[in-house]
Structures are given as C-alpha cells and as structure tokens.
XYZ file of C-alpha atoms in Angstrom:
565
model
C 245.600 186.408 145.831
C 243.109 188.253 143.710
C 244.219 190.462 140.837
C 242.358 192.510 138.271
C 242.175 191.282 134.697
C 244.691 193.960 133.707
C 247.093 192.832 136.428
C 246.635 189.212 135.361
C 247.382 190.114 131.752
C 250.666 191.786 132.673
C 251.619 189.005 135.094
C 251.056 186.485 132.288
C 253.484 188.388 130.083
C 256.009 188.349 132.908
C 255.558 184.601 133.379
C 256.223 184.088 129.657
C 259.467 186.030 129.938
C 258.310 188.731 127.527
C 260.997 191.368 127.060
C 259.152 193.919 124.929
C 255.553 194.741 124.141
C 255.070 196.933 121.085
C 251.901 198.949 121.213
C 249.755 202.060 121.141
C 247.324 202.932 123.934
C 243.602 203.575 123.637
C 240.473 203.551 125.759
C 239.817 199.803 125.764
C 243.320 198.912 127.011
C 243.954 201.706 129.513
C 243.701 199.397 132.532
C 246.375 197.165 130.979
C 248.581 200.176 130.241
C 248.172 201.344 133.818
C 249.510 198.014 135.058
C 252.385 198.080 132.575
C 253.291 201.496 133.980
C 253.483 200.104 137.529
C 256.123 197.472 136.753
C 259.463 197.342 134.956
C 259.955 193.701 133.969
C 258.118 194.017 130.652
C 259.230 197.041 128.631
C 256.719 198.820 126.427
C 257.762 200.334 123.088
C 255.470 203.136 121.933
C 255.131 203.130 118.157
C 253.331 205.778 116.117
C 250.836 203.494 114.368
C 249.393 200.099 115.226
C 250.668 198.601 111.978
C 254.132 199.621 113.123
C 253.564 197.861 116.453
C 252.762 194.515 114.876
C 255.593 194.771 112.318
C 258.062 195.682 115.078
C 257.006 192.690 117.174
C 257.238 190.612 114.000
C 260.819 191.779 113.357
C 261.699 190.985 116.962
C 260.320 187.457 116.561
C 261.980 186.794 113.180
C 265.405 187.862 114.394
C 265.172 185.758 117.571
C 263.526 182.458 118.415
C 260.990 184.165 120.674
C 257.328 185.111 120.404
C 256.641 188.716 119.434
C 254.006 190.568 121.461
C 251.922 193.596 120.550
C 249.131 195.462 122.316
C 246.477 197.604 120.598
C 243.122 199.057 121.436
C 239.714 198.202 119.997
C 238.150 199.351 116.728
C 240.643 201.294 114.594
C 243.495 200.002 116.756
C 242.669 196.453 115.704
C 241.936 197.268 112.068
C 245.219 199.181 111.785
C 246.969 196.077 113.088
C 245.361 193.627 110.647
C 247.943 194.192 107.897
C 250.710 193.279 110.335
C 248.791 190.261 111.593
C 248.269 188.999 108.048
C 251.970 189.572 107.315
C 252.953 187.380 110.270
C 250.379 184.752 109.315
C 251.612 184.388 105.733
C 255.214 183.911 106.923
C 254.390 181.686 109.950
C 255.784 184.084 112.564
C 255.098 183.360 116.270
C 253.199 186.370 117.585
C 250.651 187.124 120.306
C 248.486 190.183 119.717
C 246.486 191.406 122.705
C 243.599 193.624 121.655
C 241.179 195.682 123.668
C 237.443 195.317 123.174
C 234.423 197.355 124.232
C 232.743 196.228 127.501
C 230.940 192.897 127.238
C 227.476 194.481 127.629
C 228.198 196.721 124.622
C 229.415 194.007 122.254
C 227.109 193.874 119.235
C 225.596 197.273 120.005
C 227.712 199.298 117.551
C 229.438 200.885 120.508
C 232.132 203.536 120.128
C 235.295 201.968 118.680
C 233.714 198.533 118.441
C 234.527 196.035 115.736
C 234.256 192.267 115.465
C 237.917 191.488 116.131
C 237.436 187.727 116.111
C 235.526 187.838 112.832
C 237.889 190.280 111.125
C 241.076 188.439 112.083
C 239.814 184.843 111.720
C 241.138 184.395 108.137
C 244.648 185.636 109.008
C 245.494 184.112 112.401
C 246.470 180.692 113.605
C 243.765 181.101 116.254
C 241.939 183.839 118.132
C 240.081 184.196 121.420
C 237.454 186.518 122.880
C 237.847 186.404 126.683
C 234.569 187.207 128.448
C 235.453 185.831 131.905
C 238.319 187.264 133.943
C 239.092 183.748 135.206
C 239.926 182.725 131.631
C 242.558 185.382 130.944
C 245.540 183.425 132.320
C 244.777 180.047 130.689
C 243.882 181.789 127.413
C 247.150 183.720 127.272
C 249.029 180.515 128.093
C 247.247 178.810 125.189
C 248.030 181.770 122.934
C 251.777 181.578 123.549
C 251.803 177.813 123.153
C 249.830 177.935 119.911
C 251.913 180.782 118.491
C 255.247 179.010 118.995
C 254.484 175.327 118.475
C 253.834 173.306 115.337
C 253.719 175.655 112.377
C 254.093 179.028 114.148
C 251.712 181.896 113.599
C 249.913 184.894 115.114
C 247.297 184.411 117.824
C 244.894 187.193 118.841
C 243.561 187.535 122.394
C 240.641 190.003 122.483
C 239.790 191.241 126.006
C 236.786 193.490 126.775
C 237.574 196.523 128.924
C 235.266 195.525 131.806
C 236.982 192.124 132.019
C 240.326 193.875 132.603
C 238.741 195.708 135.550
C 237.177 192.642 137.217
C 239.092 190.510 139.717
C 239.938 186.833 140.015
C 242.315 184.603 141.899
C 245.768 184.621 140.292
C 247.380 181.453 139.041
C 249.280 180.687 135.878
C 249.267 177.163 134.442
C 252.690 175.570 134.010
C 251.424 173.624 131.013
C 248.305 173.620 128.916
C 246.528 170.793 127.131
C 244.437 171.317 124.017
C 242.649 168.128 123.007
C 242.373 168.936 119.312
C 245.877 170.344 118.922
C 248.812 167.927 118.957
C 251.386 168.801 116.288
C 253.596 165.947 115.142
C 257.258 166.360 116.077
C 259.067 163.230 114.888
C 258.850 162.143 111.264
C 257.609 158.689 110.314
C 260.585 156.288 110.405
C 259.444 154.348 107.343
C 259.045 157.504 105.271
C 262.488 158.696 106.298
C 263.961 155.369 105.163
C 262.249 155.816 101.774
C 263.690 159.318 101.550
C 267.216 158.083 102.286
C 266.906 155.401 99.601
C 265.744 157.943 97.016
C 268.538 160.374 97.891
C 271.418 157.902 97.708
C 270.138 156.548 94.390
C 269.708 160.003 92.800
C 271.744 160.985 89.748
C 270.651 164.632 89.651
C 269.674 165.550 93.234
C 268.563 168.911 94.613
C 267.903 170.229 98.138
C 265.264 172.968 98.271
C 264.664 174.701 101.611
C 262.375 177.418 102.883
C 261.579 179.509 105.917
C 260.670 176.413 107.918
C 264.369 175.592 108.298
C 265.012 179.039 109.790
C 261.947 178.971 112.053
C 262.697 175.402 113.092
C 266.275 176.212 114.099
C 267.556 173.532 111.737
C 270.315 175.369 109.858
C 273.166 173.352 111.382
C 271.424 170.083 110.585
C 270.755 171.256 107.028
C 274.408 172.167 106.464
C 275.515 168.798 107.816
C 273.137 166.937 105.498
C 274.034 168.931 102.373
C 277.771 168.579 102.953
C 277.450 164.898 103.794
C 275.668 164.215 100.505
C 277.559 166.711 98.343
C 274.276 167.884 96.811
C 273.414 171.376 95.484
C 271.185 173.483 97.731
C 268.876 176.427 97.145
C 266.859 178.628 99.516
C 263.583 180.429 99.015
C 263.312 184.141 99.758
C 262.141 183.290 103.288
C 264.845 180.662 103.718
C 267.886 182.823 102.946
C 270.579 182.261 105.547
C 269.414 178.733 106.303
C 272.411 177.542 104.273
C 275.519 179.757 103.921
C 275.306 181.797 100.717
C 279.104 181.790 100.389
C 279.302 177.996 100.184
C 280.091 176.424 96.792
C 277.121 174.039 97.101
C 274.699 176.954 97.366
C 273.109 177.863 94.037
C 271.498 181.075 95.196
C 267.837 181.888 95.717
C 265.324 180.228 93.419
C 261.993 181.377 92.081
C 260.629 184.348 90.178
C 263.846 186.334 90.718
C 266.072 183.401 91.528
C 269.331 182.509 89.829
C 269.425 180.711 86.497
C 271.365 177.795 87.992
C 268.992 177.329 90.936
C 265.882 177.386 88.762
C 267.313 175.087 86.104
C 268.529 172.611 88.733
C 265.082 172.624 90.337
C 263.473 171.942 86.977
C 265.832 169.157 85.876
C 266.701 167.245 89.055
C 265.598 163.626 89.406
C 265.301 163.687 93.210
C 264.094 166.771 95.058
C 264.286 167.107 98.836
C 261.993 169.952 99.929
C 262.422 171.026 103.557
C 260.232 173.587 105.309
C 259.012 175.046 102.020
C 255.617 175.064 100.327
C 256.163 175.190 96.538
C 254.811 178.736 96.494
C 253.690 180.345 93.227
C 256.647 182.760 93.373
C 258.994 179.784 93.828
C 257.983 177.270 91.140
C 255.729 179.406 88.965
C 252.840 177.547 87.388
C 252.652 173.983 88.847
C 251.595 172.675 85.419
C 255.008 173.740 84.109
C 256.925 172.260 87.031
C 258.578 169.073 85.790
C 257.521 166.040 87.867
C 257.668 163.000 85.606
C 260.486 160.557 86.283
C 261.602 162.061 89.537
C 261.007 161.608 93.238
C 259.852 164.494 95.414
C 260.407 164.249 99.168
C 258.653 166.892 101.255
C 259.418 167.554 104.938
C 257.125 169.980 106.765
C 255.590 170.474 110.206
C 252.255 171.355 108.591
C 250.546 168.393 106.880
C 248.243 170.758 104.966
C 251.259 172.151 103.077
C 252.261 168.766 101.681
C 250.943 167.992 98.170
C 249.008 171.259 98.288
C 250.436 172.571 94.986
C 252.748 169.792 93.804
C 252.227 166.032 94.077
C 254.706 164.556 96.547
C 256.076 160.998 96.489
C 257.496 160.802 100.016
C 255.656 163.009 102.538
C 257.279 163.442 105.957
C 255.330 165.363 108.582
C 257.393 166.513 111.528
C 259.704 169.067 113.054
C 262.321 169.755 110.365
C 265.185 169.730 112.850
C 264.264 166.298 114.202
C 263.678 164.909 110.715
C 267.026 166.232 109.448
C 268.830 164.715 112.419
C 267.310 161.333 111.608
C 268.075 161.699 107.890
C 271.729 162.396 108.700
C 271.885 159.473 111.112
C 270.442 157.036 108.579
C 272.620 158.274 105.706
C 275.755 157.996 107.822
C 274.891 154.421 108.754
C 273.753 153.400 105.247
C 276.006 151.188 103.144
C 275.034 152.862 99.896
C 276.363 156.293 98.888
C 275.377 158.613 96.032
C 276.951 157.773 92.670
C 280.094 159.939 92.597
C 280.397 159.858 88.807
C 276.779 160.857 88.222
C 277.054 163.571 90.854
C 280.185 164.972 89.196
C 278.356 165.108 85.845
C 275.436 166.891 87.524
C 277.793 169.487 89.058
C 279.396 169.956 85.637
C 275.968 170.783 84.197
C 275.299 173.189 87.075
C 278.652 174.811 86.322
C 277.513 175.487 82.757
C 274.333 177.114 84.058
C 276.407 179.176 86.488
C 278.598 180.396 83.658
C 275.639 182.412 82.351
C 276.349 184.898 85.186
C 272.682 185.744 85.471
C 273.247 188.470 88.107
C 275.718 190.534 86.102
C 275.065 194.254 85.667
C 276.863 197.297 84.292
C 279.540 198.056 86.874
C 280.986 200.919 84.806
C 277.773 202.963 84.780
C 278.013 206.665 85.580
C 274.833 206.491 87.659
C 274.413 204.456 90.839
C 273.226 200.912 90.184
C 271.088 199.526 93.032
C 272.914 196.178 92.896
C 276.171 198.021 93.544
C 274.759 199.595 96.706
C 273.786 196.185 98.102
C 277.178 194.702 97.239
C 278.908 197.542 99.063
C 276.499 197.170 101.987
C 277.576 193.532 102.214
C 281.258 194.477 102.101
C 281.021 197.321 104.622
C 279.080 195.214 107.132
C 281.202 192.122 106.543
C 278.012 190.206 105.797
C 277.180 190.271 109.498
C 274.310 192.770 109.604
C 270.653 192.141 110.256
C 268.951 193.292 107.067
C 265.272 194.166 106.983
C 263.560 195.152 103.780
C 260.383 196.542 102.408
C 258.824 195.061 99.281
C 259.754 195.598 95.660
C 262.854 195.714 93.502
C 265.079 196.698 96.419
C 263.913 193.586 98.290
C 264.916 191.329 95.411
C 268.297 193.014 94.966
C 268.988 192.625 98.678
C 268.076 188.934 98.451
C 270.301 188.450 95.394
C 273.382 190.447 96.365
C 273.661 190.301 100.161
C 275.228 186.938 100.993
C 273.475 185.727 104.128
C 275.540 183.104 105.925
C 273.489 182.879 109.121
C 269.781 182.337 109.776
C 267.522 185.077 111.142
C 269.616 187.849 109.559
C 267.215 188.438 106.643
C 263.947 190.000 107.816
C 261.369 190.607 105.102
C 257.709 190.167 104.235
C 257.646 187.236 101.825
C 254.108 185.877 101.680
C 252.009 189.018 101.963
C 254.567 191.390 100.418
C 253.829 194.273 102.767
C 255.188 197.696 101.863
C 256.028 199.597 105.041
C 257.305 196.498 106.836
C 261.019 197.338 106.748
C 261.417 200.237 109.191
C 259.225 198.961 112.062
C 260.723 195.482 111.600
C 264.156 197.069 111.968
C 262.966 198.620 115.246
C 262.087 195.221 116.682
C 265.304 193.720 115.344
C 267.508 196.476 116.775
C 265.858 196.203 120.192
C 266.403 192.438 120.159
C 270.088 192.918 119.212
C 271.153 196.279 120.669
C 274.832 196.002 119.729
C 274.313 194.707 116.200
C 274.346 196.501 112.864
C 270.802 196.733 111.496
C 270.119 197.968 107.974
C 266.700 198.646 106.490
C 266.827 198.312 102.699
C 263.888 200.181 101.238
C 262.592 202.288 98.364
C 261.127 205.770 98.239
C 257.598 204.363 97.903
C 257.775 201.736 100.639
C 259.515 203.865 103.258
C 256.687 206.402 103.210
C 254.162 203.761 104.298
C 255.396 203.728 107.909
C 257.852 206.632 107.920
C 256.309 208.023 111.097
C 258.234 205.314 112.952
C 261.312 207.530 112.585
C 259.822 209.192 115.647
C 259.892 205.873 117.532
C 263.523 205.429 116.518
C 264.316 208.852 117.941
C 262.546 208.200 121.238
C 264.443 204.951 121.845
C 267.748 206.062 120.247
C 267.844 203.206 117.741
C 270.902 203.455 115.424
C 269.291 201.829 112.373
C 270.826 202.535 108.971
C 268.180 203.143 106.299
C 269.380 202.314 102.772
C 266.886 203.975 100.440
C 267.259 202.897 96.800
C 265.527 205.913 95.312
C 264.582 205.595 91.632
C 261.499 207.848 91.909
C 259.239 204.987 90.859
C 257.301 202.184 92.474
C 260.057 200.117 90.938
C 258.531 196.666 90.710
C 255.228 198.092 89.498
C 257.130 200.029 86.820
C 259.042 196.873 85.808
C 255.820 194.907 85.284
C 254.305 197.821 83.380
C 257.387 197.889 81.121
C 257.337 194.136 80.486
C 253.624 193.408 80.293
C 251.686 196.682 79.890
C 253.326 198.377 76.926
C 255.395 200.866 78.961
C 252.224 202.502 80.269
C 253.436 203.667 83.662
C 250.023 204.167 85.234
C 250.420 205.840 88.634
C 253.814 204.249 89.315
C 255.841 207.473 89.164
C 256.451 208.922 92.610
C 256.224 212.642 91.869
C 256.459 215.242 94.663
C 258.829 213.151 96.790
C 260.015 214.659 100.067
C 263.602 215.722 100.657
C 264.509 212.616 102.641
C 267.618 214.235 104.120
C 265.639 217.128 105.574
C 262.854 214.766 106.629
C 265.294 212.560 108.541
C 266.858 215.630 110.130
C 263.437 216.928 111.167
C 263.029 213.742 113.225
C 266.429 214.340 114.830
C 268.411 211.856 112.710
C 271.287 212.099 110.210
C 270.430 212.380 106.522
C 272.767 211.773 103.573
C 272.072 212.056 99.830
C 274.349 210.037 97.542
C 274.308 210.637 93.784
C 277.633 209.255 92.465
C 278.895 205.638 92.422
C 282.235 206.739 93.878
C 280.458 208.075 96.962
C 278.516 204.889 97.764
C 281.166 203.054 99.785
C 282.408 206.133 101.722
C 278.822 207.035 102.652
C 278.089 203.529 103.931
C 281.321 203.463 105.933
C 280.532 206.813 107.506
C 276.989 205.743 108.342
C 278.001 202.509 110.067
C 280.791 204.325 111.903
C 278.075 206.374 113.600
C 277.272 203.676 116.142
C 274.788 205.817 118.094
C 272.907 207.469 115.245
C 270.132 206.552 112.863
C 271.381 207.469 109.385
C 269.052 207.815 106.414
C 271.048 207.165 103.231
C 269.154 208.360 100.165
C 270.836 206.732 97.142
C 269.720 208.226 93.820
C 269.724 205.146 91.578
C 269.160 204.251 87.926
C 265.454 204.601 87.138
C 265.603 202.100 84.270
C 267.207 199.185 86.119
C 265.169 195.971 86.317
C 265.490 192.859 88.453
C 266.836 189.886 86.508
C 266.333 186.972 86.134
C 262.550 187.078 86.077
C 260.016 184.311 85.598
C 256.849 185.935 84.196
C 253.601 185.138 85.967
C 252.051 181.881 84.809
C 255.306 180.601 83.312
C 257.638 177.815 84.373
C 261.020 178.018 86.088
C 262.958 177.449 82.864
C 261.146 180.329 81.103
C 263.273 183.071 82.626
C 263.880 186.547 81.217
C 267.635 187.000 81.632
C 268.329 190.404 80.058
C-alpha cells in the first residue's frame, strides 16, 4: 500500500517499538504531527523548548537500554536542539533526532526557517541524513536506529523536507539493514585477551578503571564478577558510576578531578591498569604528561578503536563489545593455572587503606548552616539508594557523584562530556516516563535549574512526580570555586543576584514548593517530599555559600597533585 512520507515516518517509529517521542511542533513537521495525532501506539510528549525535548529523550535512553527519539521543526527548532544533540554525542547516548526541513525546492534559497541542519550537526552526531526521496524514508530511519544503538552509540539526525512528508510511496520496512562501510567489532581479539590475562595475574599493584562504556554495554554483572574473582580495587568515572556497586569494599570511589584520594593515588601508582569502556578523559587523568606510565602495563578495552591510545599509550589494546570481552576475560582467568600474588595484593590493599584513612570526603557535620554534602547523604538515606538521580552541572553534580552511593547501573543520569547546564530537569522527565513507579530526583543548583525551568510546565501536563533538590548557594558554585582558587577571589559575574522565589515559582506551575534553611529540617523535608508520590516537589535548600568540592585536581596537573582542604 502507498503511504505519505509522514505516515511512513510514524509507521517506522512503530516498527522500532518507540514508546515516546519528545518534541515541539512547527511548520516543517506538521504532516508528521498530524499522523502522530491519528494513532496511539507512539506517545508524544510536548516539551516547552526543543533543548528540553532532546535532553528528555536523552534521559529516557540513559535510564533504559533503548534509543531515545525526539522530533523538532526546521530552523530555530533544530538550532535549539543542537545543545542536546552535542550532549548526547559527547556521552555516547543512542538517540534518533527527526528534524523538519523546508521543501526541497527551497533548500539553499534562504527560505523561512531554513538552516543547514546536516552542516550544523555534522560535528556532533554519529551520522546524519538529508532525505530528499520519499522512498528513502523507511530505509534511512532503519539505518538511523541501527547506527544509534550499535557499536559506540550516539545521536543520529534524520532531516526530512516538508514536501517529502507529503509525497507518497509504497510502504515497506526492512527487517535488517546492511551498511558496507560500517561493521563494528563485537568480539575482542583472542590473542590480546590472553596477553591481558597474563598481565593481570602477574600484577603486584593492579587497578580496574571503568567508564560509561560498561553501563552502555550492559556489562555491570560481568565487571562485578571479574573484579571479585581477581580481588582487585575498582574505580568508576563520573559516567561509569553504578557500573560497580559503590557500597562494595573493593570500590575506591570515583576518580578524576573531583575523585577520591585513594582512587587517584591507586590509578597513579598501579603497575597494571585495566581500562574498560573509558577514554582517559582530561577530567579523569588530568595532564597525560603527568600520568605515570613507565614500568606498568595498560590494557584498554573499548568498542571504539579511535578511543584507544588517543590520550595515553596503551600496551594491550582490545577492540570489542565490553560485555563480550569481560565474559572471555573471566572465562580465561577461571581456567588459568596462575593466580594473582596474594601477598603482593595484600600489601597493595594495605597501601590503599592508608590512602583511605585520609578521609578525603570529610566535611563539617556540626555546621549551623546546611552543608550540600549533608543534603545528598540524606537523599541517599531517604531513598534507600534506589532512586534515579539526574543532575545539572556544577558543584551539586560533583557532590551527588561523591555522596550518593550508586549500586546499580543507569541510575545516575548526568551530562559528563559536554557539561550542559539545564540538562537535569528535562532528563528527569524522560527518566520518570521510562520508570513511572520509581523515585526520580533532580539534583540541581539555582543557576542550572533556570536554564530549562520552563519544563516545570511539561511536568505539570503529564503529572510527573519528580523531586527537585536545589542546592541553592546563590552562586554559580563551580565558577565561584575556580575564581576563588585561581583568580584571586574575583567573583566576576558568578553571583546570582535577583533570584526568583523558587517556592512561589514552583507553586505557580501547580507544584509543591518547600524552602529549607536549617540542617535539622533537611531529612524531614526529604521524607515529606518523597511521601508525596503523586506530586512534583521543589525543595529549595539554602546551603553554605563558601563550601567547595574537594578533592580537586587543578587543570593541567596530575592525579597525585590534589587539593584536599
């Protein structure tokens, strides 16, 4: 049968099993919206800004193992979405973004609401398409979903001119798709895995370092089995939190710029490093010139060959799906005759114990003003560590990463690579829709929350009971911290004067607002908020303006050059 391009687009989404499309209508996508209106298999979530649409789809994807989908119009619709697309790209999030385009005859004519979507998004997508033939819509969307989810995941843009959505073609949807130049490796090289096993069992001071690839690859169980089998210490990056249980004794905490002293020191002084689904990011190891490499073996497992030896020279590269590689590593270690040296490993753990004794995350628990760390600790206790936690970007993000003990993957939803303020609330929308019965908390700050605060309206429309934990210190906190440390206490434009009354603002959107100013009121307020199962509650915690995030590795320094107090 023949269908219009708009009908084909919606049928493709149905064939892919898409549950939600997050979007905002406009002239170039009205035919698609008309077809969405006529069916009820794919639900549309109306956001209040295109950036919110892409972040919400992103949060949906991060908290599940599914592809997020967003739909925006041409011109300003696309440009508003670019920040969200770049956010997903930096963190390797599977995402299909369908964008409207002016009619094909008007492309290049500076038509109303025209922009070069393919050109603008090319640097921040895994791939993009401009579909000029209605017959190509179905195979292109099939390619988009396959590209987004396979190999190293990422966002894929499908740009469809308005006249193409009105034309007709015979309907068929390919069961599979072949792309000659795209064949991601799944299984790791057997010889390289054998080398890795040999290096691991011979190590005296081993370390397991994992990133977001373990979460995205669904390899948390395999990671836990490997780490416990070997008895090695393990650390996660910001994006990898939850990949290994934070409550386990073998977990050293997050590493990097605001990582724990023990994790950073172990990374710097190990003699065998197993890196899994991580990329030696600048916020993880600092300056590569200061990252100790002599006399040790570095094993790097990643689905993306371009990430291996990109910043740090690697001795044993293994390209492949991290889950499959970990399974094979476990199998070979279990069948190997040799085991790690128990005496050397005990000495290594003794050294780690000394580093742990520094208690690098301690803070003043007797303070008369609310400490932000205290709020996160109480959030962890009240939720039993079982909430989905989204965050914006800044000090509050780091405190959430340090003090909320994530024991499961896909519970920590944050913008790591791009560091996008405004991400937290729309991401919480996508997360809450994906997990309607779950507790979802958005940890934010008074600067970040105002970036996409209009999405409180979306929350009201869809009755989403998100709990917003606003750590309000009346500053762009991380900016202020850097200005204190490195710019002579010159707080240029980091003070957030003329802040709104967040309680009244939340109430104006039809939600519950609470202002908390005393430490004794923190736990009762959180308990009351989470007891309101049907309501969005905005908790405005007035926190210590002078508190900084410690430890901190200054920019350009090495992991062992931490500021601890």
